[in-house]
Amino acid sequence: MKKYALLSVYDKTGIITFAKGLVEQGFTIISTGGTAKALEEQKIPFVPIQEITGNPESFDGRMKTISFQIESGILFDRTNPQHVKEAEKLDIKPIDIVVCNLYPFEQTLAKGASFEEVVENIDVGGPTMVRAAAKNHKNVLVVVNPIDYQRVLDELRNNIITPDFRKQLAAKAFNHLTFYDSQIANYLREPGEFPQEITIPGRKLVDLRYGENPHQQGAVYVRPGFNASLQHLEKKWGRELSLINVTDINAGLESVRLFTEPAAAVIKHNSPSGVALGSTAEQALKRAIEADPESAFGGIIVLNRPMDLACARAIGEFKDERRGNIDIVGVPAIDTDALEFLQKVRKTMGIYTFGEIPQALDPYNIKWIDGGFIWQTADIDIEENFKDWKVVTKKQPTEKQMQQMRTAWKFISRIKSNSVIIVDENLPMTRGIGSGQTSRVRSTKIALEQAGDLAKNGIMASDSFFPFADSVEAAAKKGIAAIVQQGGSINDAASITEADKNDIIMVFTGRRAFWH
C-alpha cells in the first residue's frame, strides 16, 4: 500500500528539505497551492490535490483541501478492519503524515490590514486537516512546526515512531489550533465584552532560570497581537532570568511608562522601593536610588529612557559609596560604553533591553486564581481622573503642590496595596513608601518613618480612603503639607477636620488606586 504525506504550508521554512526526506522514505507527496509550486520549482515529485479530490481549486482558493477524499484519508482507523475495507472500496488514499501551518492571520492583523483582508486570512482547510490528523494521531503524524521536521525524519529513518511521540505532535497541533482560533475570536469580539467562554493565547518567549523559587520551573509567554515591551526582551549581559526578575522588570515598566519625562524605578518583589522623575535619566535614577538606598540593594532598575554612560556610573557610585549591588537592569536600550562599564561593576548583573516602550497599553489584565483567572479592564486612564479631583479643606494647594500630588498619584497607582507614600516637597521622587500592609495606618507610619525629616512640607498619597483620622494625625506630626486620597469613607468628615486643624491641604480623587 502506498504511503501518502500531505504538505500544505504557509511558512515554507525547511519544507523542501523535509519533502526530499519524505520522498526518500517512500512517501508519495500530495500538495497544493504555494507549497506545490515550491516543490515543483525544486523538481520534487508530488500529486496535485485535485487528482485526489476530483475537484479544482475554487473560489479564489477558499476550497482546496476540504473534501471527503482528503478527510477520509486522514481519519480512517488503520487498525479497524471495517475501516480499511471501506477505504479500499471508496478508493481512499491513506494519508499517514499531515504537514500544515496556517494562513498568516497574526501577521495580517499586525500590519494594520482592512477587516476584509484580515477575514480572508482566516484559514479553514488547514485547521480541518490538522484537527483530523491530531484526532487520529495513532495512525497519522501531524506536523505544524518546522522545528519538528528533522526529528520526524530521524524517527522515520530509524523506524522508531512511538505512541508518545505521536501524542506530543498531536498536542502541539491542538495547541497550534487553539492559539490561532483564539486570536480570531479576540479580533472579532466587541471591545469591553466579557464572553461566556474565552481562550487567551500565548507564545513562549524564554525558559526561566527557575520559577518563583529555585525548586520551581517556569517559562515566559507573550500574547500575540500586542506590541508589548517584554516581547522584545533581549539579554545583553549577565545572569539568566528567574520569575521574580521578570515580574520585577514588568513592575518597573508599569511605573515608568506612565510618564513622558525621564523616569526611573527601583523594584523589589514587584513593588517600587523608589520612583523618581528627572530632567535626565541619570538624575531620575539617582533620585530613585536615593529614595531608599537600603532597599535598593539587590534591586532591579528600570528606566523609560536608554541607559547612557552617566546612568551606568550612577550604578557604579551606588556600589562604591554604599556597597550596593543591583541584580538586574532593564532599559529600552543601552549605549556600548555604558554596557562595558556595567560589566566591570558586577559580573553577575543581568542587563536586558526591551526596546521603545509603546504608548498604547493593553486594555485588559489578568489575575490568576485557584483553577482559573479573572479578566478585567486595566487601570490605565489615570490622568483622565485629574479633572474630577476636589479640594475638601479650607486651605487650597498651590499649582506646584497640585503637580506634586498628580505625580504622587501616578506613583502610587503602581505600588502594592495597601499603600501610602510620601513625595518630596519640590522634587518628583518618593521619600517614603509604606506598601503591602494590611493596615492603612501602618502603611502611613512606615512611609513617614522612612521619609524622616524629609516628610516636612511634603505630599502624602493614599491609594484608598482613610477609615479614621489617625493617618492624618500622624501626617500632621511630621509636618506633611498636603494629602491626596480617594475619599468616600463614612469618617471623611473626621479626616477633613483633622486636616483643617493642622493647616493641611486635602484633595479627594473620587477614585481608588489599588494595585495587587
Short mmCIF file of C-alpha atoms in Angstrom, two decimals:
data_model
loop_
_atom_site.label_atom_id
_atom_site.label_comp_id
_atom_site.label_asym_id
_atom_site.label_seq_id
_atom_site.Cartn_x
_atom_site.Cartn_y
_atom_site.Cartn_z
CA MET A 1 0.00 0.00 0.00
CA LYS A 2 1.30 3.45 -0.92
CA LYS A 3 2.21 5.84 1.86
CA TYR A 4 0.97 9.42 1.42
CA ALA A 5 2.07 12.66 3.07
CA LEU A 6 0.02 15.81 2.59
CA LEU A 7 2.04 19.04 2.58
CA SER A 8 0.21 22.37 2.67
CA VAL A 9 2.11 25.12 4.49
CA TYR A 10 2.14 28.89 4.50
CA ASP A 11 5.50 29.08 6.31
CA LYS A 12 7.79 27.21 3.93
CA THR A 13 10.80 27.21 6.23
CA GLY A 14 12.59 23.85 5.76
CA ILE A 15 9.78 22.35 3.69
CA ILE A 16 11.96 21.47 0.67
CA THR A 17 14.48 19.50 2.75
CA PHE A 18 11.65 17.82 4.63
CA ALA A 19 9.83 16.90 1.43
CA LYS A 20 13.00 15.37 -0.03
CA GLY A 21 13.44 13.32 3.13
CA LEU A 22 9.83 12.07 2.97
CA VAL A 23 10.29 11.01 -0.65
CA GLU A 24 13.45 9.13 0.35
CA GLN A 25 11.36 7.30 2.95
CA GLY A 26 8.95 6.13 0.28
CA PHE A 27 6.14 8.65 0.75
CA THR A 28 4.08 9.98 -2.10
CA ILE A 29 3.50 13.66 -1.54
CA ILE A 30 0.12 15.33 -2.04
CA SER A 31 0.31 19.08 -2.25
CA THR A 32 -1.48 22.22 -3.26
CA GLY A 33 -1.16 25.95 -3.85
CA GLY A 34 2.09 27.71 -2.98
CA THR A 35 3.56 24.57 -1.43
CA ALA A 36 3.03 22.63 -4.67
CA LYS A 37 4.66 25.46 -6.61
CA ALA A 38 7.71 25.40 -4.32
CA LEU A 39 8.04 21.62 -4.74
CA GLU A 40 7.69 21.91 -8.49
CA GLU A 41 10.44 24.51 -8.68
CA GLN A 42 12.76 22.09 -6.88
CA LYS A 43 11.64 19.19 -9.11
CA ILE A 44 10.29 17.21 -6.14
CA PRO A 45 7.57 14.82 -7.33
CA PHE A 46 4.08 15.28 -5.93
CA VAL A 47 0.45 14.56 -6.69
CA PRO A 48 -1.69 17.69 -7.09
CA ILE A 49 -4.51 17.62 -4.58
CA GLN A 50 -7.06 17.97 -7.38
CA GLU A 51 -6.17 14.45 -8.52
CA ILE A 52 -7.20 13.14 -5.10
CA THR A 53 -10.31 15.25 -4.58
CA GLY A 54 -11.52 15.21 -8.20
CA ASN A 55 -12.29 18.93 -7.88
CA PRO A 56 -10.31 22.01 -8.90
CA GLU A 57 -9.24 24.75 -6.51
CA SER A 58 -12.23 27.06 -6.36
CA PHE A 59 -13.49 30.39 -5.03
CA ASP A 60 -10.09 32.14 -5.06
CA GLY A 61 -8.52 29.22 -3.21
CA ARG A 62 -11.10 29.03 -0.43
CA MET A 63 -11.83 25.44 -1.48
CA LYS A 64 -8.73 23.32 -1.92
CA THR A 65 -8.25 20.65 0.70
CA ILE A 66 -11.71 20.24 2.21
CA SER A 67 -13.15 17.10 0.68
CA PHE A 68 -14.49 13.65 1.53
CA GLN A 69 -11.41 12.04 -0.01
CA ILE A 70 -8.86 14.08 1.95
CA GLU A 71 -10.55 13.98 5.35
CA SER A 72 -11.35 10.27 4.96
CA GLY A 73 -7.73 9.55 4.06
CA ILE A 74 -6.67 11.22 7.28
CA LEU A 75 -9.41 9.96 9.60
CA PHE A 76 -9.99 6.30 8.85
CA ASP A 77 -8.63 3.93 11.50
CA ARG A 78 -5.96 1.65 10.06
CA THR A 79 -6.38 -0.75 12.99
CA ASN A 80 -10.10 -1.23 12.27
CA PRO A 81 -10.63 -3.89 9.54
CA GLN A 82 -14.03 -2.46 8.64
CA HIS A 83 -12.49 1.00 8.13
CA VAL A 84 -9.75 -0.49 5.95
CA LYS A 85 -12.31 -2.31 3.78
CA GLU A 86 -14.38 0.86 3.40
CA ALA A 87 -11.29 2.85 2.43
CA GLU A 88 -10.38 0.30 -0.24
CA LYS A 89 -13.95 0.22 -1.56
CA LEU A 90 -14.12 4.02 -1.76
CA ASP A 91 -10.59 4.32 -3.18
CA ILE A 92 -9.47 6.41 -0.22
CA LYS A 93 -5.72 7.12 -0.16
CA PRO A 94 -4.23 6.65 3.32
CA ILE A 95 -2.63 9.94 4.34
CA ASP A 96 -0.16 8.99 7.06
CA ILE A 97 1.52 12.38 7.53
CA VAL A 98 -0.12 15.82 7.50
CA VAL A 99 2.26 18.78 7.38
CA CYS A 100 0.42 22.04 7.71
CA ASN A 101 0.73 25.52 9.15
CA LEU A 102 -1.90 28.16 8.73
CA TYR A 103 -2.64 31.38 6.88
CA PRO A 104 -0.81 34.33 8.50
CA PHE A 105 -3.72 35.79 10.45
CA GLU A 106 -1.46 37.25 13.15
CA GLN A 107 0.90 38.91 10.64
CA THR A 108 -2.00 40.27 8.58
CA LEU A 109 -3.51 41.81 11.70
CA ALA A 110 -0.17 43.28 12.79
CA LYS A 111 0.33 45.17 9.55
CA GLY A 112 -2.98 47.01 10.01
CA ALA A 113 -4.88 45.31 7.20
CA SER A 114 -8.52 46.05 6.48
CA PHE A 115 -11.28 43.98 8.06
CA GLU A 116 -11.91 42.23 4.74
CA GLU A 117 -8.25 41.27 4.31
CA VAL A 118 -7.98 40.04 7.89
CA VAL A 119 -11.07 37.85 7.50
CA GLU A 120 -9.76 36.50 4.18
CA ASN A 121 -6.69 35.27 6.09
CA ILE A 122 -8.76 33.08 8.40
CA ASP A 123 -7.69 29.57 7.48
CA VAL A 124 -10.41 26.92 7.18
CA GLY A 125 -8.99 23.99 5.24
CA GLY A 126 -5.73 23.86 7.20
CA PRO A 127 -7.33 23.63 10.64
CA THR A 128 -9.72 20.95 9.33
CA MET A 129 -6.83 18.73 8.22
CA VAL A 130 -4.77 19.41 11.34
CA ARG A 131 -7.67 18.62 13.66
CA ALA A 132 -8.46 15.40 11.82
CA ALA A 133 -4.82 14.28 11.89
CA ALA A 134 -4.42 15.16 15.56
CA LYS A 135 -7.55 13.20 16.45
CA ASN A 136 -6.28 10.16 14.53
CA HIS A 137 -2.72 10.54 15.79
CA LYS A 138 -2.33 6.82 16.48
CA ASN A 139 -2.33 6.39 12.69
CA VAL A 140 -1.29 9.81 11.38
CA LEU A 141 1.67 12.07 12.17
CA VAL A 142 0.64 15.72 12.30
CA VAL A 143 3.41 18.30 11.99
CA VAL A 144 2.63 22.01 12.44
CA ASN A 145 6.05 23.42 13.34
CA PRO A 146 9.16 23.31 11.11
CA ILE A 147 11.24 22.74 14.24
CA ASP A 148 9.92 19.14 14.27
CA TYR A 149 10.81 18.27 10.67
CA GLN A 150 14.24 16.84 11.42
CA ARG A 151 13.09 14.75 14.35
CA VAL A 152 10.25 13.26 12.29
CA LEU A 153 12.71 12.31 9.53
CA ASP A 154 15.16 10.84 12.05
CA GLU A 155 12.49 8.69 13.67
CA LEU A 156 11.12 7.56 10.29
CA ARG A 157 14.60 6.56 9.17
CA ASN A 158 15.19 4.63 12.36
CA ASN A 159 11.65 3.21 12.40
CA ILE A 160 11.10 4.33 15.99
CA ILE A 161 7.86 6.33 15.78
CA THR A 162 6.42 5.83 19.26
CA PRO A 163 2.88 6.41 20.57
CA ASP A 164 4.29 9.06 22.92
CA PHE A 165 5.85 10.95 20.03
CA ARG A 166 2.58 10.82 18.14
CA LYS A 167 0.77 12.22 21.18
CA GLN A 168 3.35 15.01 21.53
CA LEU A 169 2.80 16.08 17.94
CA ALA A 170 -0.98 15.89 18.37
CA ALA A 171 -0.82 18.05 21.49
CA LYS A 172 1.27 20.60 19.60
CA ALA A 173 -1.30 20.57 16.81
CA PHE A 174 -4.23 21.25 19.13
CA ASN A 175 -2.22 23.99 20.88
CA HIS A 176 -1.49 25.49 17.46
CA LEU A 177 -5.18 25.48 16.56
CA THR A 178 -6.23 26.98 19.88
CA PHE A 179 -3.57 29.67 19.62
CA TYR A 180 -4.77 30.52 16.11
CA ASP A 181 -8.51 30.46 16.78
CA SER A 182 -8.25 32.48 19.98
CA GLN A 183 -6.63 35.36 18.06
CA ILE A 184 -9.53 35.35 15.62
CA ALA A 185 -12.07 35.39 18.46
CA ASN A 186 -10.20 38.25 20.15
CA TYR A 187 -10.24 40.23 16.91
CA LEU A 188 -13.94 39.74 16.25
CA ARG A 189 -15.08 40.25 19.85
CA GLU A 190 -16.53 43.66 20.70
CA PRO A 191 -14.32 45.81 23.00
CA GLY A 192 -15.38 45.61 26.63
CA GLU A 193 -17.20 42.31 26.16
CA PHE A 194 -16.77 39.54 28.73
CA PRO A 195 -17.81 36.38 26.86
CA GLN A 196 -19.04 33.17 28.46
CA GLU A 197 -16.01 31.30 27.12
CA ILE A 198 -12.56 32.69 26.43
CA THR A 199 -9.12 31.43 25.47
CA ILE A 200 -6.02 33.55 25.97
CA PRO A 201 -3.19 32.71 23.54
CA GLY A 202 0.49 32.75 24.46
CA ARG A 203 3.76 32.11 22.64
CA LYS A 204 6.82 31.04 24.61
CA LEU A 205 9.44 33.78 24.78
CA VAL A 206 12.03 32.19 27.03
CA ASP A 207 12.58 29.42 29.57
CA LEU A 208 13.38 30.80 33.00
CA ARG A 209 16.40 30.01 35.15
CA TYR A 210 13.81 28.96 37.71
CA GLY A 211 10.33 29.98 38.85
CA GLU A 212 9.41 31.87 41.99
CA ASN A 213 11.85 29.71 43.97
CA PRO A 214 14.85 27.67 42.77
CA HIS A 215 12.95 24.37 43.07
CA GLN A 216 10.24 25.63 40.68
CA GLN A 217 10.38 25.70 36.89
CA GLY A 218 8.88 28.32 34.59
CA ALA A 219 8.76 29.97 31.19
CA VAL A 220 7.65 33.37 29.90
CA TYR A 221 4.79 33.51 27.38
CA VAL A 222 3.71 36.59 25.46
CA ARG A 223 0.37 37.31 23.84
CA PRO A 224 0.27 37.79 20.09
CA GLY A 225 -1.11 40.99 18.65
CA PHE A 226 0.33 43.26 21.33
CA ASN A 227 3.38 45.45 20.84
CA ALA A 228 4.45 44.95 24.45
CA SER A 229 7.94 45.78 25.68
CA LEU A 230 8.62 42.39 27.24
CA GLN A 231 8.03 40.71 23.87
CA HIS A 232 11.29 42.36 22.80
CA LEU A 233 13.27 41.45 25.93
CA GLU A 234 16.90 40.81 24.97
CA LYS A 235 19.78 39.74 27.18
CA LYS A 236 22.89 41.88 26.84
CA TRP A 237 24.94 40.57 29.74
CA GLY A 238 24.93 38.56 32.94
CA ARG A 239 22.52 36.27 34.66
CA GLU A 240 19.56 34.45 33.19
CA LEU A 241 16.13 35.48 34.42
CA SER A 242 14.02 33.96 37.18
CA LEU A 243 10.28 34.52 37.56
CA ILE A 244 10.81 37.30 40.08
CA ASN A 245 13.31 39.04 37.79
CA VAL A 246 10.74 39.12 35.00
CA THR A 247 7.87 40.25 37.21
CA ASP A 248 10.11 42.93 38.73
CA ILE A 249 11.07 44.25 35.29
CA ASN A 250 7.37 44.27 34.47
CA ALA A 251 6.57 46.15 37.69
CA GLY A 252 9.19 48.73 36.79
CA LEU A 253 7.76 49.10 33.31
CA GLU A 254 4.30 49.64 34.77
CA SER A 255 5.67 52.52 36.85
CA VAL A 256 7.92 54.35 34.38
CA ARG A 257 5.66 54.03 31.34
CA LEU A 258 3.12 56.40 32.94
CA PHE A 259 5.48 59.32 32.37
CA THR A 260 6.71 61.22 29.33
CA GLU A 261 9.55 62.70 31.43
CA PRO A 262 12.66 60.60 32.15
CA ALA A 263 11.60 58.17 34.89
CA ALA A 264 13.33 55.50 36.96
CA ALA A 265 12.11 52.85 39.35
CA VAL A 266 13.97 50.55 41.71
CA ILE A 267 11.92 47.41 42.23
CA LYS A 268 11.94 44.77 44.98
CA HIS A 269 9.40 41.95 44.98
CA ASN A 270 7.15 43.52 42.34
CA SER A 271 6.82 46.88 44.08
CA PRO A 272 8.94 50.03 43.91
CA SER A 273 11.30 50.93 46.71
CA GLY A 274 11.88 54.22 44.94
CA VAL A 275 10.36 56.01 41.95
CA ALA A 276 11.53 59.32 40.55
CA LEU A 277 11.47 61.67 37.58
CA GLY A 278 14.30 63.89 36.39
CA SER A 279 15.43 66.17 33.62
CA THR A 280 17.69 63.32 32.52
CA ALA A 281 17.63 59.55 33.02
CA GLU A 282 20.73 59.87 35.21
CA GLN A 283 19.02 62.34 37.51
CA ALA A 284 15.88 60.21 37.72
CA LEU A 285 17.93 57.11 38.53
CA LYS A 286 19.97 58.81 41.26
CA ARG A 287 16.76 60.05 42.87
CA ALA A 288 15.10 56.62 42.69
CA ILE A 289 18.09 55.05 44.45
CA GLU A 290 18.29 57.88 47.00
CA ALA A 291 14.59 57.37 47.84
CA ASP A 292 15.53 54.19 49.74
CA PRO A 293 19.16 53.12 49.26
CA GLU A 294 18.83 50.34 51.83
CA SER A 295 16.04 48.60 49.91
CA ALA A 296 17.73 49.30 46.57
CA PHE A 297 20.41 46.73 47.46
CA GLY A 298 19.76 43.65 45.30
CA GLY A 299 17.05 45.52 43.43
CA ILE A 300 16.09 45.84 39.79
CA ILE A 301 16.43 49.13 37.94
CA VAL A 302 14.02 50.03 35.14
CA LEU A 303 14.15 53.22 33.06
CA ASN A 304 11.92 54.68 30.37
CA ARG A 305 14.97 56.12 28.59
CA PRO A 306 18.05 54.42 27.10
CA MET A 307 20.93 53.96 29.52
CA ASP A 308 23.99 56.09 28.78
CA LEU A 309 27.36 56.13 30.49
CA ALA A 310 26.24 58.73 33.04
CA CYS A 311 23.41 56.42 34.15
CA ALA A 312 25.76 53.47 34.35
CA ARG A 313 28.15 55.47 36.52
CA ALA A 314 25.30 56.19 38.93
CA ILE A 315 25.03 52.43 39.48
CA GLY A 316 28.80 52.28 39.96
CA GLU A 317 28.62 55.06 42.53
CA PHE A 318 25.90 53.18 44.40
CA LYS A 319 28.25 50.22 44.69
CA ASP A 320 31.34 52.27 45.61
CA GLU A 321 29.72 54.66 48.07
CA ARG A 322 27.05 52.43 49.64
CA ARG A 323 28.34 48.93 48.81
CA GLY A 324 25.06 48.44 46.96
CA ASN A 325 24.58 45.76 44.32
CA ILE A 326 21.97 45.83 41.57
CA ASP A 327 20.76 42.44 40.31
CA ILE A 328 19.05 43.38 37.04
CA VAL A 329 18.92 46.40 34.76
CA GLY A 330 16.01 46.70 32.31
CA VAL A 331 16.11 49.59 29.82
CA PRO A 332 14.84 50.45 26.34
CA ALA A 333 18.44 50.40 25.03
CA ILE A 334 21.98 50.72 26.35
CA ASP A 335 24.98 52.51 24.92
CA THR A 336 28.07 50.40 24.26
CA ASP A 337 30.26 52.31 26.72
CA ALA A 338 27.56 52.03 29.41
CA LEU A 339 27.34 48.27 28.87
CA GLU A 340 31.11 47.88 29.08
CA PHE A 341 31.19 49.95 32.27
CA LEU A 342 28.46 47.88 33.98
CA GLN A 343 30.18 44.63 33.05
CA LYS A 344 33.06 45.77 35.27
CA VAL A 345 30.78 46.93 38.09
CA ARG A 346 29.30 43.48 38.66
CA LYS A 347 29.93 40.41 36.53
CA THR A 348 26.67 38.70 37.51
CA MET A 349 24.42 41.72 36.93
CA GLY A 350 21.76 40.89 34.36
CA ILE A 351 21.44 43.60 31.71
CA TYR A 352 18.37 43.48 29.46
CA THR A 353 16.84 45.74 26.84
CA PHE A 354 13.19 45.79 25.77
CA GLY A 355 13.06 48.47 23.07
CA GLU A 356 10.94 51.58 22.97
CA ILE A 357 8.03 51.49 25.40
CA PRO A 358 4.77 51.55 23.39
CA GLN A 359 2.30 54.32 24.14
CA ALA A 360 -0.73 52.07 23.73
CA LEU A 361 -1.46 49.95 26.79
CA ASP A 362 -3.22 46.61 26.97
CA PRO A 363 -6.82 47.47 27.89
CA TYR A 364 -7.16 44.28 29.97
CA ASN A 365 -5.16 42.39 32.55
CA ILE A 366 -5.39 39.02 34.23
CA LYS A 367 -5.34 37.98 37.87
CA TRP A 368 -4.80 34.26 38.45
CA ILE A 369 -6.92 32.42 41.00
CA ASP A 370 -7.16 28.76 42.01
CA GLY A 371 -8.36 26.87 38.95
CA GLY A 372 -8.91 29.94 36.79
CA PHE A 373 -8.37 33.64 36.29
CA ILE A 374 -10.07 37.00 36.49
CA TRP A 375 -10.01 39.09 33.34
CA GLN A 376 -10.55 42.79 33.99
CA THR A 377 -10.26 46.17 32.32
CA ALA A 378 -6.91 47.72 33.18
CA ASP A 379 -6.41 50.84 35.29
CA ILE A 380 -4.74 52.88 32.55
CA ASP A 381 -6.63 56.16 32.19
CA ILE A 382 -5.21 57.70 35.35
CA GLU A 383 -4.76 61.25 34.08
CA GLU A 384 -8.37 61.47 32.91
CA ASN A 385 -9.43 61.39 36.56
CA PHE A 386 -7.43 64.52 37.47
CA LYS A 387 -10.24 66.81 36.32
CA ASP A 388 -12.57 65.22 38.89
CA TRP A 389 -10.36 65.93 41.91
CA LYS A 390 -11.84 68.07 44.67
CA VAL A 391 -10.10 70.13 47.32
CA VAL A 392 -12.07 69.40 50.51
CA THR A 393 -10.14 71.51 53.03
CA LYS A 394 -10.11 75.23 53.74
CA LYS A 395 -6.53 75.58 52.60
CA GLN A 396 -6.01 75.44 48.82
CA PRO A 397 -2.98 73.91 47.10
CA THR A 398 -0.51 75.88 45.03
CA GLU A 399 -0.06 74.79 41.42
CA LYS A 400 3.29 73.26 42.41
CA GLN A 401 1.65 71.22 45.17
CA MET A 402 -1.09 70.12 42.78
CA GLN A 403 1.52 68.92 40.29
CA GLN A 404 3.34 67.01 43.04
CA MET A 405 0.04 65.38 44.04
CA ARG A 406 -0.63 64.30 40.44
CA THR A 407 2.85 62.78 40.29
CA ALA A 408 2.32 61.09 43.66
CA TRP A 409 -1.00 59.62 42.46
CA LYS A 410 0.64 58.15 39.38
CA PHE A 411 3.44 56.75 41.54
CA ILE A 412 1.05 55.11 43.99
CA SER A 413 -1.14 53.60 41.28
CA ARG A 414 1.65 51.06 40.64
CA ILE A 415 2.64 50.35 44.24
CA LYS A 416 1.37 47.28 46.07
CA SER A 417 -1.69 47.94 48.26
CA ASN A 418 -2.40 48.94 50.96
CA SER A 419 -0.03 51.77 50.19
CA VAL A 420 0.74 55.23 51.50
CA ILE A 421 3.65 57.20 50.09
CA ILE A 422 5.47 60.43 50.83
CA VAL A 423 6.65 62.53 47.89
CA ASP A 424 9.23 65.28 48.24
CA GLU A 425 8.07 68.86 48.70
CA ASN A 426 9.74 70.00 45.46
CA LEU A 427 11.34 67.05 43.69
CA PRO A 428 9.32 64.45 41.76
CA MET A 429 10.51 61.48 43.83
CA THR A 430 9.32 59.26 46.63
CA ARG A 431 10.76 59.83 50.09
CA GLY A 432 8.87 57.08 51.90
CA ILE A 433 6.82 54.08 50.78
CA GLY A 434 4.58 52.04 53.05
CA SER A 435 3.27 49.27 50.82
CA GLY A 436 1.66 45.84 51.02
CA GLN A 437 0.30 46.36 54.52
CA THR A 438 -2.98 45.04 55.91
CA SER A 439 -3.48 48.24 57.93
CA ARG A 440 -3.61 51.69 56.32
CA VAL A 441 -2.32 53.48 59.39
CA ARG A 442 0.61 51.03 59.47
CA SER A 443 1.38 51.90 55.84
CA THR A 444 1.25 55.56 56.86
CA LYS A 445 3.65 55.06 59.76
CA ILE A 446 6.13 53.13 57.60
CA ALA A 447 6.10 55.79 54.87
CA LEU A 448 6.54 58.63 57.37
CA GLU A 449 9.30 56.84 59.28
CA GLN A 450 11.19 56.17 56.07
CA ALA A 451 10.85 59.77 54.91
CA GLY A 452 12.05 61.10 58.28
CA ASP A 453 12.73 64.84 58.29
CA LEU A 454 12.13 64.94 54.51
CA ALA A 455 8.42 64.43 55.17
CA LYS A 456 8.17 68.07 56.32
CA ASN A 457 6.18 70.10 53.79
CA GLY A 458 5.92 67.00 51.62
CA ILE A 459 2.98 65.32 49.90
CA MET A 460 1.26 62.22 51.28
CA ALA A 461 -0.77 59.97 48.96
CA SER A 462 -3.02 57.08 49.96
CA ASP A 463 -4.31 54.58 47.39
CA SER A 464 -7.71 54.47 49.13
CA PHE A 465 -9.65 56.42 51.74
CA PHE A 466 -8.67 56.79 55.38
CA PRO A 467 -11.14 54.84 57.54
CA PHE A 468 -10.19 57.01 60.54
CA ALA A 469 -8.40 60.28 61.16
CA ASP A 470 -5.36 58.55 62.70
CA SER A 471 -3.29 58.67 59.49
CA VAL A 472 -3.94 62.41 59.15
CA GLU A 473 -2.89 62.89 62.77
CA ALA A 474 0.36 61.02 62.09
CA ALA A 475 0.96 63.11 58.96
CA ALA A 476 0.43 66.34 60.90
CA LYS A 477 3.06 65.38 63.48
CA LYS A 478 5.64 65.02 60.66
CA GLY A 479 4.70 68.31 59.01
CA ILE A 480 3.03 66.98 55.85
CA ALA A 481 1.69 69.87 53.77
CA ALA A 482 -0.84 68.14 51.50
CA ILE A 483 -2.67 64.82 51.29
CA VAL A 484 -4.25 63.23 48.22
CA GLN A 485 -6.57 60.29 48.82
CA GLN A 486 -9.66 58.62 47.40
CA GLY A 487 -12.25 59.88 49.87
CA GLY A 488 -15.55 58.09 50.37
CA SER A 489 -15.17 56.87 53.95
CA ILE A 490 -18.00 57.31 56.44
CA ASN A 491 -15.35 59.09 58.52
CA ASP A 492 -14.28 61.56 55.82
CA ALA A 493 -15.51 64.47 57.93
CA ALA A 494 -13.17 63.50 60.78
CA SER A 495 -10.19 63.33 58.40
CA ILE A 496 -11.07 66.70 56.87
CA THR A 497 -11.49 68.29 60.32
CA GLU A 498 -8.09 66.94 61.40
CA ALA A 499 -6.51 68.29 58.21
CA ASP A 500 -8.09 71.75 58.71
CA LYS A 501 -6.97 71.80 62.34
CA ASN A 502 -3.37 71.26 61.22
CA ASP A 503 -3.48 73.55 58.16
CA ILE A 504 -3.05 70.56 55.80
CA ILE A 505 -4.42 70.58 52.27
CA MET A 506 -6.54 67.54 51.39
CA VAL A 507 -7.69 66.50 47.92
CA PHE A 508 -10.18 63.74 47.14
CA THR A 509 -9.69 61.88 43.86
CA GLY A 510 -13.02 60.05 43.95
CA ARG A 511 -11.16 57.05 42.59
CA ARG A 512 -9.27 54.21 44.22
CA ALA A 513 -5.79 53.13 43.08
CA PHE A 514 -5.40 49.59 44.43
CA TRP A 515 -2.62 47.53 42.84
CA HIS A 516 -2.15 43.86 43.62
#
